[in-house]
N, CA, C and O atoms as CSV, one atom per row, in Angstrom:
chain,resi,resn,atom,element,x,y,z
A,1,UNK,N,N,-18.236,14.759,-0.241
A,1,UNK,CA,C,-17.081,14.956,-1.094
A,1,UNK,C,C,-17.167,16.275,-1.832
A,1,UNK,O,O,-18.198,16.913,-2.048
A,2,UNK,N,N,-15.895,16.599,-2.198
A,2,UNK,CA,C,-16.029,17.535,-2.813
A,2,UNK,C,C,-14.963,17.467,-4.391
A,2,UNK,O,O,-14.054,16.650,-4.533
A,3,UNK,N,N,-15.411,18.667,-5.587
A,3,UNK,CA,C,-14.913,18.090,-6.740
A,3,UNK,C,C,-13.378,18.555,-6.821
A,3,UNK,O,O,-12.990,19.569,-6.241
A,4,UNK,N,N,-12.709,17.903,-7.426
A,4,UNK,CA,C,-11.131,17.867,-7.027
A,4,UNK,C,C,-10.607,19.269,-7.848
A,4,UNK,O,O,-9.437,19.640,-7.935
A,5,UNK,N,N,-11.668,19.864,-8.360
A,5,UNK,CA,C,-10.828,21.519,-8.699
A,5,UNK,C,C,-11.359,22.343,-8.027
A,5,UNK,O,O,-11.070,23.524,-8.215
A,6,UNK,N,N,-12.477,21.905,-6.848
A,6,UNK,CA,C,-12.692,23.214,-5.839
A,6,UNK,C,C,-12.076,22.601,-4.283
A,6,UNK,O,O,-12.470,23.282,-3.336
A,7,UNK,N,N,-11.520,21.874,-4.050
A,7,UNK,CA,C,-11.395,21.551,-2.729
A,7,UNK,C,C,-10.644,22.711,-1.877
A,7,UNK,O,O,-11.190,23.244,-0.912
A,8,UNK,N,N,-9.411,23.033,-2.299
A,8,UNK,CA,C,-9.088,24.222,-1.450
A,8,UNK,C,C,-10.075,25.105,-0.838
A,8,UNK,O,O,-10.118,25.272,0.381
A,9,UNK,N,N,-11.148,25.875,-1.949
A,9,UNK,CA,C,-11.837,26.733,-1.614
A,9,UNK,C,C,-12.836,26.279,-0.473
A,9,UNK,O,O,-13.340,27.214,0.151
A,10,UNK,N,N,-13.221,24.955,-0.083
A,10,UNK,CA,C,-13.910,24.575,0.931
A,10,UNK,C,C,-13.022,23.889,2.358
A,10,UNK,O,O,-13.524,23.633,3.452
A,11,UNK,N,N,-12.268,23.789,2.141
A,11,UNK,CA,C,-11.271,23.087,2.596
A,11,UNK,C,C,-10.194,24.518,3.673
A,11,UNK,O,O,-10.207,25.050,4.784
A,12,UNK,N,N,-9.797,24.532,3.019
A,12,UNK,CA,C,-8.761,25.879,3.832
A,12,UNK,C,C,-9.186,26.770,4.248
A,12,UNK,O,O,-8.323,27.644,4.333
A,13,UNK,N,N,-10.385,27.162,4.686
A,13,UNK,CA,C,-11.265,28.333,5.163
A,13,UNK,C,C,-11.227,27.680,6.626
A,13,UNK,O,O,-11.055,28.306,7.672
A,14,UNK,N,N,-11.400,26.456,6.511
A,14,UNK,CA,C,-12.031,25.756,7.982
A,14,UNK,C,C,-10.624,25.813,8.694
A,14,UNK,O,O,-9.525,25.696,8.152
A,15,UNK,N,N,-10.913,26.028,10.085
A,15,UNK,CA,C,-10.383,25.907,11.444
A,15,UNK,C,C,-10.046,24.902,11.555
A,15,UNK,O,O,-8.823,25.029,11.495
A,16,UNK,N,N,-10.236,23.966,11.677
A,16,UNK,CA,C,-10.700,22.901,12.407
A,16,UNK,C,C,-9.968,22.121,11.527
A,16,UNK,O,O,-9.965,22.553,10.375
A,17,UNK,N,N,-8.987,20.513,11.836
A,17,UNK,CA,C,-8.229,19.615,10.981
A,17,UNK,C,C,-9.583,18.777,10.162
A,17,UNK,O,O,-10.720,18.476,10.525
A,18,UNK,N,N,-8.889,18.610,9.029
A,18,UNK,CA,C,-9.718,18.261,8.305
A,18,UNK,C,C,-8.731,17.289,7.151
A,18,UNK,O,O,-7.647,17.559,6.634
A,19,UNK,N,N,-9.480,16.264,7.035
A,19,UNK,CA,C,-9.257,14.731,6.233
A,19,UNK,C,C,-8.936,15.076,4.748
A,19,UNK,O,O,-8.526,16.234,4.832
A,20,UNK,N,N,-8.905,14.820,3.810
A,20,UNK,CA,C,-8.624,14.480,2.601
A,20,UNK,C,C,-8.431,13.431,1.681
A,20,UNK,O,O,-7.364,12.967,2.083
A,21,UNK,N,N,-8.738,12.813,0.793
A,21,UNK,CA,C,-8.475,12.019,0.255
A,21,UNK,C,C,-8.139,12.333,-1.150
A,21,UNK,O,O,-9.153,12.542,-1.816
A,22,UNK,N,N,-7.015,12.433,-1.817
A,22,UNK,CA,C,-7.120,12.520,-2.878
A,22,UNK,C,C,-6.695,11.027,-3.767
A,22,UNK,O,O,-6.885,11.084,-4.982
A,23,UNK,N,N,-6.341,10.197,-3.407
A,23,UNK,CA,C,-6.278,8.686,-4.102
A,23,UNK,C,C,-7.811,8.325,-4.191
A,23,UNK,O,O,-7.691,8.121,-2.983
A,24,UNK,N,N,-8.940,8.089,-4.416
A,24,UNK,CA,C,-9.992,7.414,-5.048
A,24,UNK,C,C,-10.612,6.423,-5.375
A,24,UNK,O,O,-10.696,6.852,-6.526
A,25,UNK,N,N,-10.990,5.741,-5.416
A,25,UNK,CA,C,-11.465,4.406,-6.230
A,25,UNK,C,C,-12.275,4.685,-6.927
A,25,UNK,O,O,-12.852,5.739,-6.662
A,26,UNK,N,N,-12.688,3.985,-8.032
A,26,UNK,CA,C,-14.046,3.924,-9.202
A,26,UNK,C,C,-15.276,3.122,-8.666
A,26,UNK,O,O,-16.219,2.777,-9.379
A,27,UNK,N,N,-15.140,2.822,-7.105
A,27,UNK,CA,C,-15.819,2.089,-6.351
A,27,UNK,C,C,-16.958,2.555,-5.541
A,27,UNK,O,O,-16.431,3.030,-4.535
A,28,UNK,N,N,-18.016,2.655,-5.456
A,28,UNK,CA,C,-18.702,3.383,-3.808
A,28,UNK,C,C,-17.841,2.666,-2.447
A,28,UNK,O,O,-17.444,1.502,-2.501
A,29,UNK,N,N,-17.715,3.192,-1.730
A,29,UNK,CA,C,-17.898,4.835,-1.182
A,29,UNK,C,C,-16.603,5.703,-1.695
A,29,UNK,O,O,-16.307,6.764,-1.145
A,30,UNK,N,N,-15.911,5.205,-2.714
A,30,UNK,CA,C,-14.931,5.880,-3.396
A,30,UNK,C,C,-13.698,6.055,-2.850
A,30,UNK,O,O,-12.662,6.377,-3.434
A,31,UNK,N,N,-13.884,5.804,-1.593
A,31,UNK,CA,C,-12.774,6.132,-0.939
A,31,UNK,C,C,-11.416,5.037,-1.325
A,31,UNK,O,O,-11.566,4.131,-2.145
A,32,UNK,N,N,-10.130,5.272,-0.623
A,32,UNK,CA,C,-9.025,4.119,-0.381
A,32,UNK,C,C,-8.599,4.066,0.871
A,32,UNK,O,O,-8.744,5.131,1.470
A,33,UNK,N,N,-8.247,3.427,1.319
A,33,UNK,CA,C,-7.287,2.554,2.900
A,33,UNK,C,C,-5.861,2.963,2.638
A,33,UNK,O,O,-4.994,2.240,2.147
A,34,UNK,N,N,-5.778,3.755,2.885
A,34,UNK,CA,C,-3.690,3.589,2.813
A,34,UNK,C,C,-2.997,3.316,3.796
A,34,UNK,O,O,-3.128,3.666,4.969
A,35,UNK,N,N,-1.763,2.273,2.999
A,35,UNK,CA,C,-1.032,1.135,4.578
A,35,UNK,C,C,0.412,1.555,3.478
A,35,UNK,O,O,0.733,1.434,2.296
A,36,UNK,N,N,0.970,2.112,4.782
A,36,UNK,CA,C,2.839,1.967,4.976
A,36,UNK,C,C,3.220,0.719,4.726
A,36,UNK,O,O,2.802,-0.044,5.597
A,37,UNK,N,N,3.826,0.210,3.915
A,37,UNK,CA,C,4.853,-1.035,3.695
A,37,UNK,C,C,6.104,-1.282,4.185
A,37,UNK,O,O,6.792,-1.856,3.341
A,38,UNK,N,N,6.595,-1.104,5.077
A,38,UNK,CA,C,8.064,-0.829,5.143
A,38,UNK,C,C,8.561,-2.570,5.264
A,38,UNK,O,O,7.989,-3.466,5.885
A,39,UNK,N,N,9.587,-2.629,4.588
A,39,UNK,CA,C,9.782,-4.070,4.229
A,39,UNK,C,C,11.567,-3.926,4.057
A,39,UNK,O,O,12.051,-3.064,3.323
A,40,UNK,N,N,12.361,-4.829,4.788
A,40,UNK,CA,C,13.784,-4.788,4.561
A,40,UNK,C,C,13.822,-6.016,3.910
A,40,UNK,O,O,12.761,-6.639,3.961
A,41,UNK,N,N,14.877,-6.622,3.223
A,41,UNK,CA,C,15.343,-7.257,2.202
A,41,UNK,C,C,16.337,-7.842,2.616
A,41,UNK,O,O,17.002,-7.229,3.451
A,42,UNK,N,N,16.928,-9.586,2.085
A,42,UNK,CA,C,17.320,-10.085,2.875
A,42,UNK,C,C,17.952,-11.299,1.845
A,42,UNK,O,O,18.639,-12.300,2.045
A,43,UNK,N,N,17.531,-10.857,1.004
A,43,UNK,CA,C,17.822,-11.585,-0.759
A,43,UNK,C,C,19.255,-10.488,-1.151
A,43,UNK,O,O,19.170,-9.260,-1.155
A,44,UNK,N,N,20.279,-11.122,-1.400
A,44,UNK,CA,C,21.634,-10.621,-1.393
A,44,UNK,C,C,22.238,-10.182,-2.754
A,44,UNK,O,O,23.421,-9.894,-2.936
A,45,UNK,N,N,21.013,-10.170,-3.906
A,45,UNK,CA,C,21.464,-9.666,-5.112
A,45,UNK,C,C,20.215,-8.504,-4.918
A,45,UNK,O,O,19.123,-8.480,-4.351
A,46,UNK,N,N,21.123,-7.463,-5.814
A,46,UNK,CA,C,19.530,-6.668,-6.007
A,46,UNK,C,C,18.689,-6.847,-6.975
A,46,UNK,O,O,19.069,-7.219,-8.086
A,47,UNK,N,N,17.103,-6.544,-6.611
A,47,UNK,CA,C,15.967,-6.590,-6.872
A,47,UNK,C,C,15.326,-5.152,-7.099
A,47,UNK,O,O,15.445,-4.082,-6.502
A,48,UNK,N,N,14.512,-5.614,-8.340
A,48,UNK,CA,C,13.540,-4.424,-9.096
A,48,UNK,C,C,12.492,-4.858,-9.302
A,48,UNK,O,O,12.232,-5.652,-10.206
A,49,UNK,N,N,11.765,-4.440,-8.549
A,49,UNK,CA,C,9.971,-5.020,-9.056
A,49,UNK,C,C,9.213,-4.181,-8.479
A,49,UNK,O,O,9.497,-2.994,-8.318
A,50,UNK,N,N,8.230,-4.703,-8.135
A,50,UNK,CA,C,6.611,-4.319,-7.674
A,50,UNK,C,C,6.164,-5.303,-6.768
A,50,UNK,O,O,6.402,-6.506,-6.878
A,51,UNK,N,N,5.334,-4.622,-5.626
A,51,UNK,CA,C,4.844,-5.731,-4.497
A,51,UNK,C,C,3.657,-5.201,-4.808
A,51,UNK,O,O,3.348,-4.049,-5.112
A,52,UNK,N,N,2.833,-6.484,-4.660
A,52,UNK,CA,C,1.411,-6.310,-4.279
A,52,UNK,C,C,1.002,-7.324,-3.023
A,52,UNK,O,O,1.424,-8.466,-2.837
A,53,UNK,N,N,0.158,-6.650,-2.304
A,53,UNK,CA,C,-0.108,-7.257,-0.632
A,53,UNK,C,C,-1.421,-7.641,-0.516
A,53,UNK,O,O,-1.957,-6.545,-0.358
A,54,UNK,N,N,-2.197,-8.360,-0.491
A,54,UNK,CA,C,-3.025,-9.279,-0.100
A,54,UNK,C,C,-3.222,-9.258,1.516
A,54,UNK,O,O,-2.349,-9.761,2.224
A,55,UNK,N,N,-4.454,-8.633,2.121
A,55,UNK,CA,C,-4.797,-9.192,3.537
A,55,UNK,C,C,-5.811,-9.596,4.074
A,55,UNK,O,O,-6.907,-9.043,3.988
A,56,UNK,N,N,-5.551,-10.670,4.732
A,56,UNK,CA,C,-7.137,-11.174,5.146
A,56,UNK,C,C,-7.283,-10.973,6.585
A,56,UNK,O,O,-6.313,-10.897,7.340
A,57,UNK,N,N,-8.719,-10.873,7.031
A,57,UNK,CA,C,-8.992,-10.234,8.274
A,57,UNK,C,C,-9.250,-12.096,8.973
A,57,UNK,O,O,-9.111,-13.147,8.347
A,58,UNK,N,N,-9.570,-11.938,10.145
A,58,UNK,CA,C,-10.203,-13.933,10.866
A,58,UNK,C,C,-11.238,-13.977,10.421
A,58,UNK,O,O,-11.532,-15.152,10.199
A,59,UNK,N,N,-12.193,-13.138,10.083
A,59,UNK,CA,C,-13.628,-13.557,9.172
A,59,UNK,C,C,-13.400,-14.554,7.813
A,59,UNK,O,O,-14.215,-15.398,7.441
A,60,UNK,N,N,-11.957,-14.224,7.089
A,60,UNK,CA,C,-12.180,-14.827,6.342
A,60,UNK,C,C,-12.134,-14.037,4.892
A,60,UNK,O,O,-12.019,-14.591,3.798
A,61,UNK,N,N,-12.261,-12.494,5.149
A,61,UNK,CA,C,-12.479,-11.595,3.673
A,61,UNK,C,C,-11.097,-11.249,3.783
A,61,UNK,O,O,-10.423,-11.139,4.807
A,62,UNK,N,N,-10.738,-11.079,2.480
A,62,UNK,CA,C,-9.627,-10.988,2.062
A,62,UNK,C,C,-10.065,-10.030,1.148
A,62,UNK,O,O,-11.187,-10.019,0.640
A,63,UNK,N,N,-8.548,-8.662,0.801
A,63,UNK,CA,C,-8.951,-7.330,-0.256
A,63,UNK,C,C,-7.337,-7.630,-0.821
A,63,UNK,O,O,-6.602,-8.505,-0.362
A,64,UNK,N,N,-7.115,-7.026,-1.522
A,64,UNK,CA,C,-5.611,-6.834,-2.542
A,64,UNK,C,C,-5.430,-5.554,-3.346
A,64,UNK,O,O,-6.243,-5.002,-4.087
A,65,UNK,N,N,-4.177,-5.203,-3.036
A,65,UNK,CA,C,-3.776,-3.670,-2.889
A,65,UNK,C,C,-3.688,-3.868,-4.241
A,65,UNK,O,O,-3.551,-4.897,-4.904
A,66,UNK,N,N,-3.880,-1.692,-4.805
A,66,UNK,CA,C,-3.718,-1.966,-6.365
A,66,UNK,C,C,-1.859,-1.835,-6.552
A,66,UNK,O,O,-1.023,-1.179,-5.930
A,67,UNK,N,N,-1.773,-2.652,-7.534
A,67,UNK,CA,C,-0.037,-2.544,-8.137
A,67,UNK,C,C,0.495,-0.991,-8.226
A,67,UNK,O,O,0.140,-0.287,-9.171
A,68,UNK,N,N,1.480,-0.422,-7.058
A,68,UNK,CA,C,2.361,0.734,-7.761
A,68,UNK,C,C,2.654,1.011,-8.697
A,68,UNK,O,O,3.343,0.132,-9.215
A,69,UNK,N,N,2.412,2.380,-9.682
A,69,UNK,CA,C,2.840,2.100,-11.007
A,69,UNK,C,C,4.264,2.447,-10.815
A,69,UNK,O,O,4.577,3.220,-11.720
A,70,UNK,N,N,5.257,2.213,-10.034
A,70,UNK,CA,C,6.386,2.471,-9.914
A,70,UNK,C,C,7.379,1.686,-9.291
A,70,UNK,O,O,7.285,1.680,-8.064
A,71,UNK,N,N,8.590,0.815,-9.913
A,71,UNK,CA,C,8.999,0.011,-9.180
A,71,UNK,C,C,9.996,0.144,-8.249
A,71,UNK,O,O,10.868,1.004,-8.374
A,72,UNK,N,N,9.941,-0.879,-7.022
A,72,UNK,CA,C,10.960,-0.477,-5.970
A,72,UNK,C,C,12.262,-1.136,-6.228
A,72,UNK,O,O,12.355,-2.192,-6.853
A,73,UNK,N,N,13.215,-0.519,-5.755
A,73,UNK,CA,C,14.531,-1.389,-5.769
A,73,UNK,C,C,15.219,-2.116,-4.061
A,73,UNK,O,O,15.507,-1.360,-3.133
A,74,UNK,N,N,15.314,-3.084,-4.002
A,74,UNK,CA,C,15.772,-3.904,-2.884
A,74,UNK,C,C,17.090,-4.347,-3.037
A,74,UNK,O,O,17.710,-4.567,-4.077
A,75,UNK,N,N,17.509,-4.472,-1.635
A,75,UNK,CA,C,18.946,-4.516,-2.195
A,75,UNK,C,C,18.467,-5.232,-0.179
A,75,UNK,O,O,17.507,-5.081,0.577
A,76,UNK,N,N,19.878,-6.025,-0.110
A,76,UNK,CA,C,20.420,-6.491,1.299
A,76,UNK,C,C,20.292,-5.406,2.430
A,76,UNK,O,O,20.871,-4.331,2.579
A,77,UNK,N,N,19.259,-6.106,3.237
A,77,UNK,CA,C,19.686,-5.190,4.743
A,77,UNK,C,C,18.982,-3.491,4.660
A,77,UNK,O,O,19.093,-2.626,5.528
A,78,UNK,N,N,18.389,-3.400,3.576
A,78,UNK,CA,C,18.144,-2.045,3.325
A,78,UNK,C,C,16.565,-2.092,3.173
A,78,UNK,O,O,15.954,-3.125,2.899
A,79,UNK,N,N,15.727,-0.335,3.469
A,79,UNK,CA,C,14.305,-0.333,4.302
A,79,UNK,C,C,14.586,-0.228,3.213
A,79,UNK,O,O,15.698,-0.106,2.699
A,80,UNK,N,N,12.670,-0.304,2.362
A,80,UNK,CA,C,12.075,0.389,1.490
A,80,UNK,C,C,10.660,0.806,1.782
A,80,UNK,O,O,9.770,-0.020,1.988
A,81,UNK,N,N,10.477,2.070,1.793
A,81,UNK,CA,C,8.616,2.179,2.274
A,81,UNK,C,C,8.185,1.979,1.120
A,81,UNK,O,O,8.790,2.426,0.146
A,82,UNK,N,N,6.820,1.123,0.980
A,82,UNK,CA,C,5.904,1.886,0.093
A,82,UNK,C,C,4.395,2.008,0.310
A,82,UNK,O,O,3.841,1.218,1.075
A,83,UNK,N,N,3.659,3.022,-0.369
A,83,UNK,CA,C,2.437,3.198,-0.162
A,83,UNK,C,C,1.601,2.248,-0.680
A,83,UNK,O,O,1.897,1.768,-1.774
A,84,UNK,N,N,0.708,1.916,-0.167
A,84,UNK,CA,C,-0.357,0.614,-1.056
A,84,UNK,C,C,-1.725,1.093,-0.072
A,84,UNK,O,O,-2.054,1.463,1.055
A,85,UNK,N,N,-2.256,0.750,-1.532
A,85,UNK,CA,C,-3.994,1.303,-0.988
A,85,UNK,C,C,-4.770,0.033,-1.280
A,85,UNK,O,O,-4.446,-0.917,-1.993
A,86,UNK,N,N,-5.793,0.221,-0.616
A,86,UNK,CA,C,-6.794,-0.708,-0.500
A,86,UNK,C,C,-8.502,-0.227,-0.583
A,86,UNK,O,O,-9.125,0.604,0.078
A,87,UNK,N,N,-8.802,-0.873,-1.369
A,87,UNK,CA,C,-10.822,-0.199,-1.701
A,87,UNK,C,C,-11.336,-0.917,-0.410
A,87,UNK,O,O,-12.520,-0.585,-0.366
A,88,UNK,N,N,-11.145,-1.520,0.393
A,88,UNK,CA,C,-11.795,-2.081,1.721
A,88,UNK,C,C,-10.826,-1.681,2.522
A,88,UNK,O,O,-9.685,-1.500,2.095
A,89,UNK,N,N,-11.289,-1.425,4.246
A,89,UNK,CA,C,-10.659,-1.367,5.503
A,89,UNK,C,C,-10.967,-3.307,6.018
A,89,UNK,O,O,-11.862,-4.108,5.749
A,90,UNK,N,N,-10.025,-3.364,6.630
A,90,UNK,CA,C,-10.494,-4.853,7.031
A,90,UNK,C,C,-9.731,-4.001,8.442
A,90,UNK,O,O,-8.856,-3.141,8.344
A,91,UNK,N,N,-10.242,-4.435,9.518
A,91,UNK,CA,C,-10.246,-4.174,11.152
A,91,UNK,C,C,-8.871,-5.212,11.822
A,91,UNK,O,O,-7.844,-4.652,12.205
A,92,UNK,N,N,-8.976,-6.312,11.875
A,92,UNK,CA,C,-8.296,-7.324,12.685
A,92,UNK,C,C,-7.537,-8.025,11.869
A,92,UNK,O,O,-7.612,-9.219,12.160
A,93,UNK,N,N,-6.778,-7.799,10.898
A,93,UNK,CA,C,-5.488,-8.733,10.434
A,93,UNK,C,C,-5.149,-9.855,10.858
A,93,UNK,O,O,-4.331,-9.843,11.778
A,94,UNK,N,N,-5.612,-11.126,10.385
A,94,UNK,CA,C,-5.024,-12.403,10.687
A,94,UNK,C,C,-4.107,-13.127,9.310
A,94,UNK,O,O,-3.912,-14.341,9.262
A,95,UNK,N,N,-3.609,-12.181,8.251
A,95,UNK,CA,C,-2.875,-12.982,7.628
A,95,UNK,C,C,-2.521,-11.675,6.247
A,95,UNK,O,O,-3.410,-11.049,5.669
A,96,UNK,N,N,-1.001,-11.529,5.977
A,96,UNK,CA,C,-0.349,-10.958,4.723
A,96,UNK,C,C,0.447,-11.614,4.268
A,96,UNK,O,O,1.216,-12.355,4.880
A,97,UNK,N,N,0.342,-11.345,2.508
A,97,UNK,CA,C,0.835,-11.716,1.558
A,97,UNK,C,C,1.064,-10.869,0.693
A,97,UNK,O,O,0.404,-9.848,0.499
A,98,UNK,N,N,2.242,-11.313,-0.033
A,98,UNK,CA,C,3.029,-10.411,-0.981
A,98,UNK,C,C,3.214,-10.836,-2.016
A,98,UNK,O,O,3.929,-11.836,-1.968
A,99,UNK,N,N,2.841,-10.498,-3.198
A,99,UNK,CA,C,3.699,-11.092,-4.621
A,99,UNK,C,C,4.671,-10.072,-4.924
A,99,UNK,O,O,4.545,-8.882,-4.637
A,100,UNK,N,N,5.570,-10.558,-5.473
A,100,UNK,CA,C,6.525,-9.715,-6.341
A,100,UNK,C,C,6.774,-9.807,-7.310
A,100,UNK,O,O,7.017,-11.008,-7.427
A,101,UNK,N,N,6.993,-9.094,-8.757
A,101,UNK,CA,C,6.781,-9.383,-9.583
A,101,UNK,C,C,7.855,-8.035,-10.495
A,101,UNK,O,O,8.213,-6.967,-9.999
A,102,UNK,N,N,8.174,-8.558,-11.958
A,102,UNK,CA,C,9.196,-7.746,-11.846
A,102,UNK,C,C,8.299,-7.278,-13.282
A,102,UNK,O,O,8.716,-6.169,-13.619
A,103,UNK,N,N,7.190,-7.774,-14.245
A,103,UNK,CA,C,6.355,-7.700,-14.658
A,103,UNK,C,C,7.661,-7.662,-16.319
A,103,UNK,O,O,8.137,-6.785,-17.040
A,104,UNK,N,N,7.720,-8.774,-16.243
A,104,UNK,CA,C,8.578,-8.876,-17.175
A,104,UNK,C,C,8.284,-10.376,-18.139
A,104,UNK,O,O,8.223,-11.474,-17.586
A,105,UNK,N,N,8.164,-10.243,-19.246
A,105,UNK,CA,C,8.019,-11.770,-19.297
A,105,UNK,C,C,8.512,-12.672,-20.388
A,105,UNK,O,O,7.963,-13.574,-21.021
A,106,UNK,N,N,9.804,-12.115,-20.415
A,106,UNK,CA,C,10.845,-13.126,-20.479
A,106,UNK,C,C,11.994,-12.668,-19.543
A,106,UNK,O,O,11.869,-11.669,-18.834
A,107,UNK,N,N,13.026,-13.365,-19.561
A,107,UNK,CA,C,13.763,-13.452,-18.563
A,107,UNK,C,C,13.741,-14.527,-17.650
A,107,UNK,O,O,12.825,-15.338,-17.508
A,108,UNK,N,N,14.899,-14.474,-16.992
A,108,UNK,CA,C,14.195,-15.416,-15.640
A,108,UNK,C,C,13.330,-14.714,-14.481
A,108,UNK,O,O,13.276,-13.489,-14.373
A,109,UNK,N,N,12.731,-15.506,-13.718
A,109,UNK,CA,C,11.732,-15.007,-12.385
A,109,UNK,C,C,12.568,-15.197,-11.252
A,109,UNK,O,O,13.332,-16.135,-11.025
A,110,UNK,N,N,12.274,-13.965,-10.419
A,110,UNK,CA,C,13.071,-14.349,-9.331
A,110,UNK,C,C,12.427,-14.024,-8.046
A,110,UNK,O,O,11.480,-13.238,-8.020
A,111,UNK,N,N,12.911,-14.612,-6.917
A,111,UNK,CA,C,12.534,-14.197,-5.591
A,111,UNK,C,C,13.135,-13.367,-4.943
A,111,UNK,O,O,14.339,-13.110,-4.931
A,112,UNK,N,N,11.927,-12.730,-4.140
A,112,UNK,CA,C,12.391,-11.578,-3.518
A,112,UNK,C,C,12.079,-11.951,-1.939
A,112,UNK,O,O,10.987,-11.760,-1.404
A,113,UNK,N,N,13.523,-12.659,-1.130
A,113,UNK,CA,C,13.183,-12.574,0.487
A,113,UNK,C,C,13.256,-11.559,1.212
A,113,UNK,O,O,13.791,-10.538,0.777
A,114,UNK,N,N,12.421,-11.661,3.227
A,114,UNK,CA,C,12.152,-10.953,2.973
A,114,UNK,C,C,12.503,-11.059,4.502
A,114,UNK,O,O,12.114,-12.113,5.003
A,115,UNK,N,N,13.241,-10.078,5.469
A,115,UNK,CA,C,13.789,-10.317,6.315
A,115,UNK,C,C,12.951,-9.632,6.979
A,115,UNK,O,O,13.102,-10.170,8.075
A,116,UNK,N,N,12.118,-8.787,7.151
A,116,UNK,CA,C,11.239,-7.996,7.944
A,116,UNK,C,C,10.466,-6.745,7.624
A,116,UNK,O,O,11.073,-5.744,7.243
A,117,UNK,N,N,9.504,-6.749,7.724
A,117,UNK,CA,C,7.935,-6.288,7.110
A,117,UNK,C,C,7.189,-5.952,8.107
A,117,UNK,O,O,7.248,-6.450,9.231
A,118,UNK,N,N,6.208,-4.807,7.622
A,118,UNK,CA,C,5.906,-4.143,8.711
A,118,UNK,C,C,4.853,-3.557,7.540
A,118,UNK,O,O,5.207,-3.079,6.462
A,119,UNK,N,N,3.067,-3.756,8.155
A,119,UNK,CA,C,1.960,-2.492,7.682
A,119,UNK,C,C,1.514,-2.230,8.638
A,119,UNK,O,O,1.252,-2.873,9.655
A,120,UNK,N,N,1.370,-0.956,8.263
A,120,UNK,CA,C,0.998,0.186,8.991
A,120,UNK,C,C,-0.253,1.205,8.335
A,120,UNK,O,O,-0.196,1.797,7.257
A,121,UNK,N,N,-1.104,1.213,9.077
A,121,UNK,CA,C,-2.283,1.867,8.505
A,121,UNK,C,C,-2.041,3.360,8.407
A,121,UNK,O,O,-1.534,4.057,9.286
A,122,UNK,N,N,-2.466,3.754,7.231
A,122,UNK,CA,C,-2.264,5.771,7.216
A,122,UNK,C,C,-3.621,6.219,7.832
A,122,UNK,O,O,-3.887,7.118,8.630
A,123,UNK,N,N,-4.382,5.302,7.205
A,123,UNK,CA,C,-6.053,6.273,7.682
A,123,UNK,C,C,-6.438,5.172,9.311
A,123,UNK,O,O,-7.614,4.861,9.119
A,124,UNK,N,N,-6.162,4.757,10.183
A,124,UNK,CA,C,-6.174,4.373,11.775
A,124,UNK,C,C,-4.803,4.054,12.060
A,124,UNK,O,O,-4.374,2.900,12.031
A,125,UNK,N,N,-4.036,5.176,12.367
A,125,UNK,CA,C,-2.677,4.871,12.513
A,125,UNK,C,C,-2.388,4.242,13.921
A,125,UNK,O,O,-1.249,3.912,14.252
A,126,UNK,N,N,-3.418,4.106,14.679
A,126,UNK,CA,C,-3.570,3.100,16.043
A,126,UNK,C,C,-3.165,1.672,15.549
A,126,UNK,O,O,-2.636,0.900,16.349
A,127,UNK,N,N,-3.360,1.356,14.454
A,127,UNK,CA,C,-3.272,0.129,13.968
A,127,UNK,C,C,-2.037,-0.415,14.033
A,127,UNK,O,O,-1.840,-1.554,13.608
């Protein structure tokens, strides 16, 4: 790794494609997993919240993305991407989950359906 006010200078000299990470964790090996969300909506009033995604691999381990600090808006029939990172890679996906949450707490709670969903890995985009 290198420290986040010299990276250019090691970085852009080289030929050769070269990786980056600037999202982080406070975790070893520090790194994050970033997965495409693209998710259409299917709930016929609009919606303002936050997703958080939960995935478990067939082993059995399960990781959970950190909360966007930014909320999405959903509306009928319409994409929304979003980015969500993860402090673990899990390989073989046998199961996702979503909360939504509008992080509000009064009001009423509401659901957010969900007509079609789609992750997509940024760092093994074979995936």
């Amino acid at each position: 790794g290198y420290y986040a006010d010299r990276w250019k200078k090691f970085l852009i000299p080289m030929s050769s494609p070269t990786k980056a990470y600037f999202d982080t964790s406070d975790q070893d090996p520090f790194c994050m997993y970033n997965y495409l969300l693209d998710i259409t909506s299917w709930s016929k009033s609009i919606r303002r919240g936050f997703i958080k995604v939960k995935i478990t691999d067939y082993a059995g381990n399960t990781v959970e993305s950190e909360m966007n600090s930014e909320a999405s808006t959903f509306q009928q029939y319409k994409r929304v991407k979003i980015l969500t990172g993860f402090y673990q890679d899990l390989d073989k996906i046998s199961r996702i989950s979503l909360t939504f949450s509008t992080k509000t707490l009064i009001g009423p709670k509401y659901k957010l359906r969900i007509l079609q969903m789609r992750l997509k890995s940024l760092t093994n985009p074979e995936r």
